[in-house]
Short mmCIF file of C-alpha atoms in Angstrom, two decimals:
data_model
loop_
_atom_site.label_atom_id
_atom_site.label_comp_id
_atom_site.label_asym_id
_atom_site.label_seq_id
_atom_site.Cartn_x
_atom_site.Cartn_y
_atom_site.Cartn_z
CA MET A 219 0.00 0.00 0.00
CA PRO A 220 1.31 3.50 -0.81
CA ARG A 221 2.14 5.83 2.04
CA THR A 222 -0.16 8.73 2.84
CA PHE A 223 1.01 12.22 3.80
CA ILE A 224 -0.88 15.28 4.95
CA VAL A 225 0.47 18.56 3.61
CA GLU A 226 -0.60 21.73 5.39
CA ALA A 227 0.48 24.95 3.68
CA ASP A 228 -0.04 28.67 4.08
CA GLY A 229 1.31 31.98 2.86
CA GLY A 230 0.92 35.59 3.82
CA SER A 231 1.76 39.13 2.81
CA ARG A 232 2.12 42.11 5.11
CA GLY A 233 0.49 44.63 2.82
CA ASN A 234 -0.98 42.47 0.01
CA PRO A 235 1.18 43.03 -1.91
CA GLY A 236 3.98 43.49 0.57
CA PRO A 237 6.72 41.54 2.33
CA ALA A 238 5.58 37.92 1.90
CA GLY A 239 6.49 34.41 2.94
CA TYR A 240 5.14 30.90 3.02
CA GLY A 241 5.21 27.87 5.27
CA ALA A 242 4.42 24.19 4.75
CA VAL A 243 4.59 21.04 6.83
CA VAL A 244 4.34 17.35 5.86
CA ILE A 245 2.58 15.30 8.54
CA ASP A 246 2.28 11.58 9.20
CA PRO A 247 -1.51 11.02 9.45
CA GLU A 248 -1.07 7.99 11.74
CA THR A 249 1.03 9.70 14.40
CA GLY A 250 0.37 13.38 13.71
CA GLN A 251 4.14 13.99 13.76
CA PRO A 252 5.74 16.48 11.36
CA LEU A 253 8.03 14.77 8.84
CA ALA A 254 9.32 17.88 7.07
CA GLU A 255 8.96 21.65 7.23
CA ALA A 256 9.57 24.33 4.62
CA ALA A 257 9.40 28.11 4.84
CA GLU A 258 10.82 31.02 2.86
CA TYR A 259 10.67 34.79 2.63
CA ILE A 260 9.83 35.63 -1.01
CA GLY A 261 10.04 39.41 -1.09
CA THR A 262 7.10 41.49 -2.25
CA ALA A 263 4.09 39.41 -3.29
CA THR A 264 0.36 38.99 -2.73
CA ASN A 265 -1.25 36.67 -0.19
CA ASN A 266 -2.47 34.35 -2.91
CA VAL A 267 0.90 34.03 -4.63
CA ALA A 268 2.48 33.28 -1.24
CA GLU A 269 -0.16 30.62 -0.58
CA TYR A 270 0.57 28.95 -3.92
CA ARG A 271 4.29 29.05 -3.15
CA GLY A 272 3.55 27.35 0.17
CA LEU A 273 1.52 24.66 -1.56
CA LEU A 274 4.31 24.02 -4.06
CA ALA A 275 6.92 23.76 -1.28
CA GLY A 276 4.75 21.34 0.69
CA LEU A 277 4.18 19.08 -2.31
CA ARG A 278 7.88 19.06 -3.15
CA ALA A 279 8.77 18.18 0.44
CA ALA A 280 6.30 15.28 0.35
CA HIS A 281 7.64 14.12 -3.02
CA ALA A 282 11.19 14.08 -1.63
CA LEU A 283 9.99 11.72 1.11
CA ASP A 284 8.09 9.38 -1.22
CA PRO A 285 7.17 10.14 -4.86
CA ASP A 286 4.58 7.33 -4.84
CA ALA A 287 2.71 8.60 -1.77
CA GLU A 288 -0.91 9.72 -1.70
CA VAL A 289 -1.13 13.31 -0.50
CA ARG A 290 -3.98 15.08 1.29
CA VAL A 291 -3.47 18.82 1.07
CA ARG A 292 -5.13 20.97 3.72
CA MET A 293 -5.21 24.76 3.41
CA ASP A 294 -7.26 27.59 4.84
CA SER A 295 -7.33 29.34 1.45
CA LYS A 296 -10.60 28.44 -0.23
CA LEU A 297 -9.28 30.15 -3.34
CA VAL A 298 -6.31 27.77 -3.73
CA VAL A 299 -8.29 24.67 -2.73
CA GLU A 300 -11.11 25.37 -5.20
CA GLN A 301 -8.76 26.29 -8.03
CA MET A 302 -6.50 23.29 -7.56
CA SER A 303 -9.57 21.04 -7.32
CA GLY A 304 -10.67 22.37 -10.73
CA ARG A 305 -13.89 23.99 -9.56
CA TRP A 306 -12.77 27.61 -9.95
CA LYS A 307 -10.88 29.19 -12.82
CA ILE A 308 -7.39 30.64 -12.34
CA LYS A 309 -7.44 34.10 -13.85
CA HIS A 310 -4.39 35.79 -12.34
CA PRO A 311 -1.27 35.42 -14.55
CA ASP A 312 1.04 35.19 -11.51
CA MET A 313 -0.82 32.17 -10.17
CA ARG A 314 -1.27 30.11 -13.35
CA PRO A 315 2.37 28.97 -13.65
CA LEU A 316 2.53 28.25 -9.91
CA ALA A 317 -0.61 26.12 -10.14
CA ALA A 318 0.85 24.34 -13.18
CA GLU A 319 4.05 23.58 -11.27
CA ALA A 320 2.06 22.31 -8.29
CA ARG A 321 0.09 19.94 -10.54
CA SER A 322 3.32 18.57 -11.98
CA VAL A 323 4.87 17.43 -8.69
CA PHE A 324 2.62 14.38 -8.25
CA PRO A 325 0.25 12.70 -10.71
CA PRO A 326 -3.14 14.40 -10.17
CA GLU A 327 -4.78 11.18 -9.00
CA GLN A 328 -2.41 11.04 -6.00
CA VAL A 329 -3.42 14.43 -4.56
CA THR A 330 -6.66 15.64 -2.95
CA TYR A 331 -7.46 19.08 -1.56
CA GLU A 332 -9.44 20.04 1.54
CA TRP A 333 -10.30 23.43 3.01
CA ILE A 334 -9.75 23.79 6.76
CA PRO A 335 -10.44 26.74 9.12
CA ARG A 336 -7.50 29.00 9.95
CA GLU A 337 -7.32 27.76 13.53
CA ARG A 338 -6.51 24.27 12.22
CA ASN A 339 -3.68 25.53 10.01
CA LYS A 340 -1.57 27.22 12.69
CA HIS A 341 1.59 25.18 12.12
CA ALA A 342 1.95 26.31 8.49
CA ASP A 343 0.78 29.84 9.37
CA ARG A 344 3.46 30.10 12.05
CA LEU A 345 6.13 28.93 9.60
CA ALA A 346 5.03 31.59 7.11
CA ASN A 347 5.27 34.28 9.78
CA GLU A 348 8.69 33.04 10.89
CA ALA A 349 9.86 33.31 7.28
CA MET A 350 8.50 36.86 6.96
CA ASP A 351 10.10 37.87 10.28
CA ALA A 352 13.45 36.44 9.16
CA GLY A 353 13.25 38.10 5.75
CA GLN A 354 12.43 41.50 7.17
CA ALA A 355 15.36 41.09 9.56
CA GLY A 356 17.62 40.47 6.58
CA ARG A 357 18.35 36.79 7.24
CA PRO A 358 17.06 33.49 5.77
CA TRP A 359 14.66 31.27 7.69
CA GLU A 360 16.43 28.21 9.07
CA PRO A 361 14.72 24.92 10.06
CA ARG A 362 16.54 24.96 13.40
CA ASP A 363 14.77 28.22 14.25
CA SER A 364 11.29 26.75 13.84
CA ARG A 365 8.96 26.92 16.82
CA ALA A 366 5.85 26.23 14.77
CA GLU A 367 5.12 22.82 16.25
CA LEU A 368 5.57 24.08 19.82
CA ASP A 369 3.79 27.36 19.22
CA ALA A 370 0.76 26.32 17.18
CA GLY A 371 -1.08 29.28 18.63
CA GLY A 372 1.47 31.72 17.23
CA ALA A 373 1.01 34.80 15.12
CA VAL A 374 -1.71 34.81 12.50
CA ARG A 375 -2.06 37.08 9.51
CA SER A 376 -3.35 40.57 9.95
CA ALA A 377 -7.02 41.45 9.74
CA ALA A 378 -6.29 43.31 6.50
CA ALA A 379 -4.74 40.19 4.97
CA ARG A 380 -7.68 38.05 6.06
CA ALA A 381 -10.09 40.60 4.59
CA ALA A 382 -8.16 40.60 1.32
CA ASP A 383 -8.36 36.81 1.16
CA ALA A 384 -12.08 36.90 1.86
CA ALA A 385 -12.60 39.46 -0.89
CA ALA A 386 -10.65 37.38 -3.39
CA GLU A 387 -12.60 34.28 -2.45
CA ALA A 388 -15.89 36.16 -2.81
CA VAL A 389 -14.94 37.26 -6.33
CA GLU A 390 -14.09 33.70 -7.34
CA ALA A 391 -17.24 32.33 -5.72
CA ALA A 392 -19.33 34.75 -7.77
CA GLU A 393 -17.88 33.45 -11.02
CA PRO A 394 -19.85 30.81 -12.92
CA LYS A 395 -18.71 27.25 -12.35
CA ALA A 396 -17.30 25.19 -15.19
CA PRO A 397 -20.00 23.71 -17.46
CA PRO A 398 -20.21 19.99 -18.12
CA VAL A 399 -17.66 18.49 -20.47
CA GLY A 400 -18.80 18.40 -24.07
CA TRP A 401 -21.16 20.57 -26.10
CA ALA A 402 -21.27 23.41 -23.58
CA SER A 403 -17.68 24.33 -24.49
CA ALA A 404 -18.92 25.74 -27.82
CA ASP A 405 -20.02 29.03 -26.18
CA LEU A 406 -16.76 29.84 -24.38
CA GLY A 407 -15.05 31.80 -27.13
CA ALA A 408 -11.94 30.92 -29.13
CA PRO A 409 -10.05 28.00 -27.60
CA THR A 410 -6.29 27.68 -27.43
CA THR A 411 -5.43 24.98 -29.95
CA LEU A 412 -2.27 22.90 -29.79
CA VAL A 413 -1.50 21.27 -33.13
CA LEU A 414 0.77 18.32 -32.34
CA LEU A 415 3.30 17.31 -34.98
CA ARG A 416 5.45 14.24 -34.51
CA HIS A 417 8.88 14.81 -36.08
CA GLY A 418 9.84 13.22 -39.39
CA GLU A 419 11.66 9.90 -39.69
CA THR A 420 15.21 9.24 -38.57
CA ALA A 421 17.27 6.17 -39.47
CA LEU A 422 15.88 4.45 -36.36
CA THR A 423 12.19 5.07 -37.09
CA PRO A 424 11.57 2.35 -39.74
CA GLN A 425 13.46 -0.12 -37.54
CA LYS A 426 11.10 0.65 -34.62
CA ARG A 427 13.95 1.14 -32.18
CA PHE A 428 13.63 3.00 -28.89
CA SER A 429 14.87 6.51 -29.58
CA GLY A 430 14.38 8.87 -26.67
CA SER A 431 16.28 11.70 -25.06
CA GLY A 432 18.86 9.50 -23.32
CA GLY A 433 20.76 8.13 -26.31
CA PHE A 434 22.45 9.80 -29.25
CA ASP A 435 20.46 12.56 -30.92
CA PRO A 436 19.71 11.36 -34.50
CA GLU A 437 19.03 13.71 -37.38
CA LEU A 438 16.20 13.41 -39.87
CA SER A 439 16.82 10.91 -42.65
CA GLU A 440 16.22 11.83 -46.30
CA ALA A 441 12.70 10.47 -45.91
CA GLY A 442 12.27 12.56 -42.77
CA HIS A 443 13.28 15.76 -44.58
CA ARG A 444 10.74 15.00 -47.34
CA GLN A 445 8.07 14.45 -44.70
CA ALA A 446 8.94 17.77 -43.05
CA GLU A 447 8.58 19.58 -46.39
CA ALA A 448 5.22 17.89 -47.01
CA VAL A 449 3.78 18.81 -43.63
CA ALA A 450 5.14 22.36 -44.01
CA ALA A 451 3.24 22.73 -47.29
CA ALA A 452 0.05 21.36 -45.73
CA LEU A 453 0.25 23.69 -42.72
CA ALA A 454 1.05 26.68 -44.91
CA ALA A 455 -2.07 25.94 -46.96
CA ARG A 456 -4.20 25.88 -43.80
CA GLY A 457 -2.65 29.11 -42.53
CA THR A 458 -3.79 28.65 -38.93
CA ALA A 459 -0.58 28.23 -36.91
CA GLN A 460 0.48 31.43 -35.15
CA ALA A 461 3.54 30.13 -33.30
CA VAL A 462 5.92 27.16 -33.45
CA VAL A 463 7.33 25.46 -30.35
CA SER A 464 9.72 22.51 -30.52
CA SER A 465 11.39 19.83 -28.43
CA PRO A 466 15.13 20.54 -28.09
CA LEU A 467 16.10 17.27 -29.81
CA LYS A 468 17.62 17.59 -33.28
CA ARG A 469 14.96 15.64 -35.21
CA CYS A 470 12.25 17.95 -33.87
CA ARG A 471 14.24 21.14 -34.38
CA GLN A 472 14.93 20.20 -37.99
CA THR A 473 11.25 19.45 -38.61
CA ALA A 474 10.17 22.64 -36.82
CA GLU A 475 12.65 24.83 -38.70
CA THR A 476 11.40 23.50 -42.05
CA VAL A 477 7.79 24.25 -41.14
CA ALA A 478 8.53 27.60 -39.50
CA ALA A 479 10.49 28.81 -42.53
CA ARG A 480 7.47 28.06 -44.72
CA LEU A 481 5.14 29.85 -42.28
CA GLY A 482 7.41 32.85 -41.69
CA LEU A 483 7.63 32.15 -37.95
CA ASP A 484 10.40 31.65 -35.40
CA VAL A 485 10.93 28.43 -33.44
CA ARG A 486 10.72 28.50 -29.64
CA ILE A 487 12.33 25.58 -27.73
CA ASP A 488 10.56 23.93 -24.79
CA GLU A 489 12.61 21.40 -22.79
CA GLY A 490 9.46 19.77 -21.44
CA LEU A 491 8.53 18.50 -24.92
CA ARG A 492 11.51 16.14 -25.23
CA GLU A 493 10.94 12.42 -25.65
CA THR A 494 11.08 9.89 -22.80
CA ASP A 495 14.57 8.91 -21.67
CA PHE A 496 14.60 5.16 -22.35
CA GLY A 497 17.84 4.59 -20.43
CA ALA A 498 19.43 1.21 -21.15
CA TRP A 499 16.88 0.57 -23.90
CA GLU A 500 18.05 3.41 -26.16
CA GLY A 501 18.70 2.16 -29.69
CA LEU A 502 17.25 -1.32 -29.03
CA SER A 503 14.26 -2.93 -30.73
CA PHE A 504 11.34 -4.23 -28.69
CA ALA A 505 12.54 -7.81 -29.27
CA GLU A 506 16.03 -6.93 -28.03
CA VAL A 507 14.64 -5.30 -24.90
CA GLN A 508 12.45 -8.35 -24.32
CA GLU A 509 15.55 -10.56 -24.53
CA ARG A 510 17.96 -8.42 -22.50
CA HIS A 511 15.66 -6.71 -19.96
CA PRO A 512 12.58 -8.95 -19.57
CA GLU A 513 11.75 -7.97 -15.98
CA ASP A 514 12.11 -4.26 -16.69
CA LEU A 515 9.89 -4.60 -19.75
CA ASP A 516 7.15 -6.48 -17.87
CA ALA A 517 7.13 -3.80 -15.17
CA TRP A 518 7.07 -1.01 -17.76
CA LEU A 519 4.14 -2.54 -19.64
CA GLY A 520 2.25 -2.96 -16.37
CA SER A 521 2.70 0.44 -14.73
CA ALA A 522 3.20 4.06 -15.82
CA LYS A 523 5.42 4.50 -12.75
CA ALA A 524 7.96 1.90 -13.91
CA ALA A 525 11.00 3.09 -15.83
CA PRO A 526 13.67 1.40 -17.95
CA THR A 527 16.97 0.99 -16.12
CA GLY A 528 18.54 4.44 -16.01
CA GLY A 529 15.53 5.94 -17.76
CA GLU A 530 12.28 7.78 -17.18
CA SER A 531 8.76 6.58 -16.37
CA PHE A 532 5.68 7.62 -18.31
CA ALA A 533 4.35 9.14 -15.07
CA SER A 534 7.38 11.42 -14.92
CA VAL A 535 6.98 12.35 -18.58
CA ALA A 536 3.30 13.16 -17.99
CA ARG A 537 4.18 15.59 -15.18
CA ARG A 538 6.67 17.59 -17.25
CA VAL A 539 4.48 17.53 -20.38
CA ALA A 540 1.47 18.78 -18.37
CA LEU A 541 3.60 21.58 -16.95
CA SER A 542 4.72 22.64 -20.43
CA ARG A 543 1.12 22.43 -21.66
CA ASP A 544 -0.15 24.72 -18.91
CA LYS A 545 2.61 27.27 -19.48
CA LEU A 546 1.89 27.26 -23.22
CA LEU A 547 -1.84 27.69 -22.67
CA ALA A 548 -1.17 30.71 -20.47
CA ARG A 549 1.33 32.19 -22.95
CA TYR A 550 -0.71 31.63 -26.13
CA ALA A 551 -4.28 31.98 -24.84
CA GLY A 552 -6.81 31.94 -27.69
CA ARG A 553 -4.20 31.18 -30.36
CA THR A 554 -3.21 28.16 -32.48
CA VAL A 555 0.26 26.83 -31.70
CA LEU A 556 2.21 24.11 -33.51
CA LEU A 557 4.13 21.83 -31.12
CA VAL A 558 6.80 19.73 -32.81
CA THR A 559 7.55 16.86 -30.49
CA HIS A 560 7.67 13.05 -30.10
CA VAL A 561 5.45 10.00 -29.73
CA THR A 562 5.14 9.99 -25.95
CA PRO A 563 4.44 13.73 -25.44
CA VAL A 564 1.81 13.73 -28.21
CA LYS A 565 0.06 10.63 -26.88
CA THR A 566 0.27 12.04 -23.34
CA LEU A 567 -1.40 15.31 -24.31
CA VAL A 568 -4.18 13.40 -26.08
CA ARG A 569 -4.58 11.01 -23.14
CA LEU A 570 -4.81 13.84 -20.62
CA ALA A 571 -7.33 15.70 -22.78
CA LEU A 572 -9.52 12.59 -22.91
CA GLY A 573 -9.11 11.82 -19.21
CA ALA A 574 -7.93 8.35 -20.26
CA PRO A 575 -5.79 6.06 -18.05
CA PRO A 576 -2.01 5.74 -18.62
CA GLU A 577 -2.41 2.41 -20.41
CA ALA A 578 -4.12 4.31 -23.24
CA LEU A 579 -0.61 5.24 -24.41
CA PHE A 580 -0.22 1.70 -25.73
CA ARG A 581 -3.50 1.92 -27.68
CA MET A 582 -2.73 4.83 -30.01
CA GLU A 583 -0.93 4.69 -33.35
CA LEU A 584 1.20 7.72 -34.14
CA SER A 585 3.06 7.87 -37.45
CA ALA A 586 6.14 9.94 -38.22
CA ALA A 587 5.21 13.47 -39.37
CA SER A 588 1.58 12.93 -38.36
CA LEU A 589 -0.69 15.70 -37.09
CA SER A 590 -2.98 15.64 -34.06
CA ALA A 591 -4.78 18.53 -32.37
CA VAL A 592 -6.35 19.39 -29.02
CA ALA A 593 -8.45 22.48 -28.30
CA TYR A 594 -8.47 23.87 -24.74
CA TYR A 595 -11.30 26.07 -23.49
CA ALA A 596 -11.39 28.76 -20.82
CA ASP A 597 -13.34 26.53 -18.41
CA GLY A 598 -10.56 23.93 -18.37
CA ASN A 599 -12.27 21.47 -20.72
CA ALA A 600 -10.43 20.03 -23.71
CA SER A 601 -11.55 18.58 -27.03
CA VAL A 602 -9.46 16.23 -29.18
CA ARG A 603 -9.95 17.47 -32.74
CA LEU A 604 -7.53 15.28 -34.69
CA LEU A 605 -5.36 12.21 -34.21
CA ASN A 606 -2.61 10.81 -36.44
CA GLU A 607 -3.54 12.59 -39.67
CA THR A 608 -1.13 11.63 -42.47
CA ALA A 609 -3.04 12.71 -45.62
CA HIS A 610 -0.26 15.19 -46.44
CA LEU A 611 2.21 12.29 -46.79
CA ARG A 612 0.23 10.32 -49.37
#
């Protein structure tokens, strides 16, 4: 059975915005004992940004203890709890990337959120105040200075800060809740559309060898260059892409540069879009992996958390791909963006959009230089518009 942790987190600002800090504690639910504490002075910020920073620190502390644990987050910020639970929209640009980072620490199914009254969150509140005191005194907060566990009745945020939180929560509560998934998304305005292009062939592609980000970085083959030209012509004819973002690996950059030149756009690199690191399997065929690493392969086929020796699990890939997705959606809101990437990131984005389980990755075909597309709406819903289109290659 996986371990369970309780994360209690808080943040505050003396001025909103003003000198700000956060605190977080990881607790053993069986004994009630703190397992880890985190606190930091973050300079000038708002209450809500400090609260998100506290959440992120608490999740990271829990992940360092056990990345497979189930986590129950408790916070006295209804705003953060409702937004991270998906019931309220995140409008503020400073909070969107923080929320995206928080979602990337653990797989979403391992984390739940619960609102608690302020009087039940005094440990984290005290840590946040210790961090602010230290910062305003010109020194960093140190774990050895913590009195939060002993002084659970310590300082709480000012009445002005509490009023500011209440006002923010009232604004969010007045906003309409997300409509049901499906047809209702049609009335939410222009979506942000990610057009997903798998790179063209390399010498390894026809041989169906594992080619990730952990081996040598192959270039496009002659066939791959022809495929890149064909997809560039097709996308130029459609005329919808407004930006091009690529994995840092050479086969993607070459494909992206061919398309971008045809579209008159620049290429932006996103590290999160790289392929899975297949570790010891790099360059091997499936049959060779089955012969040389049978136990690893069985584990990998049975769980998204299993990784090739020296490599990366699909669960880990999903976290970084989701983080890149959320940052791109915030950066290119309402626009159509071409992402030039690899098999696993494309399948992962489609899987997440469908709400499908990790094993769905093994049930999708994705050809070299194929196009897929997902539209993302303002309410958080997504619609898969296209999968594995290859008409431009025929």
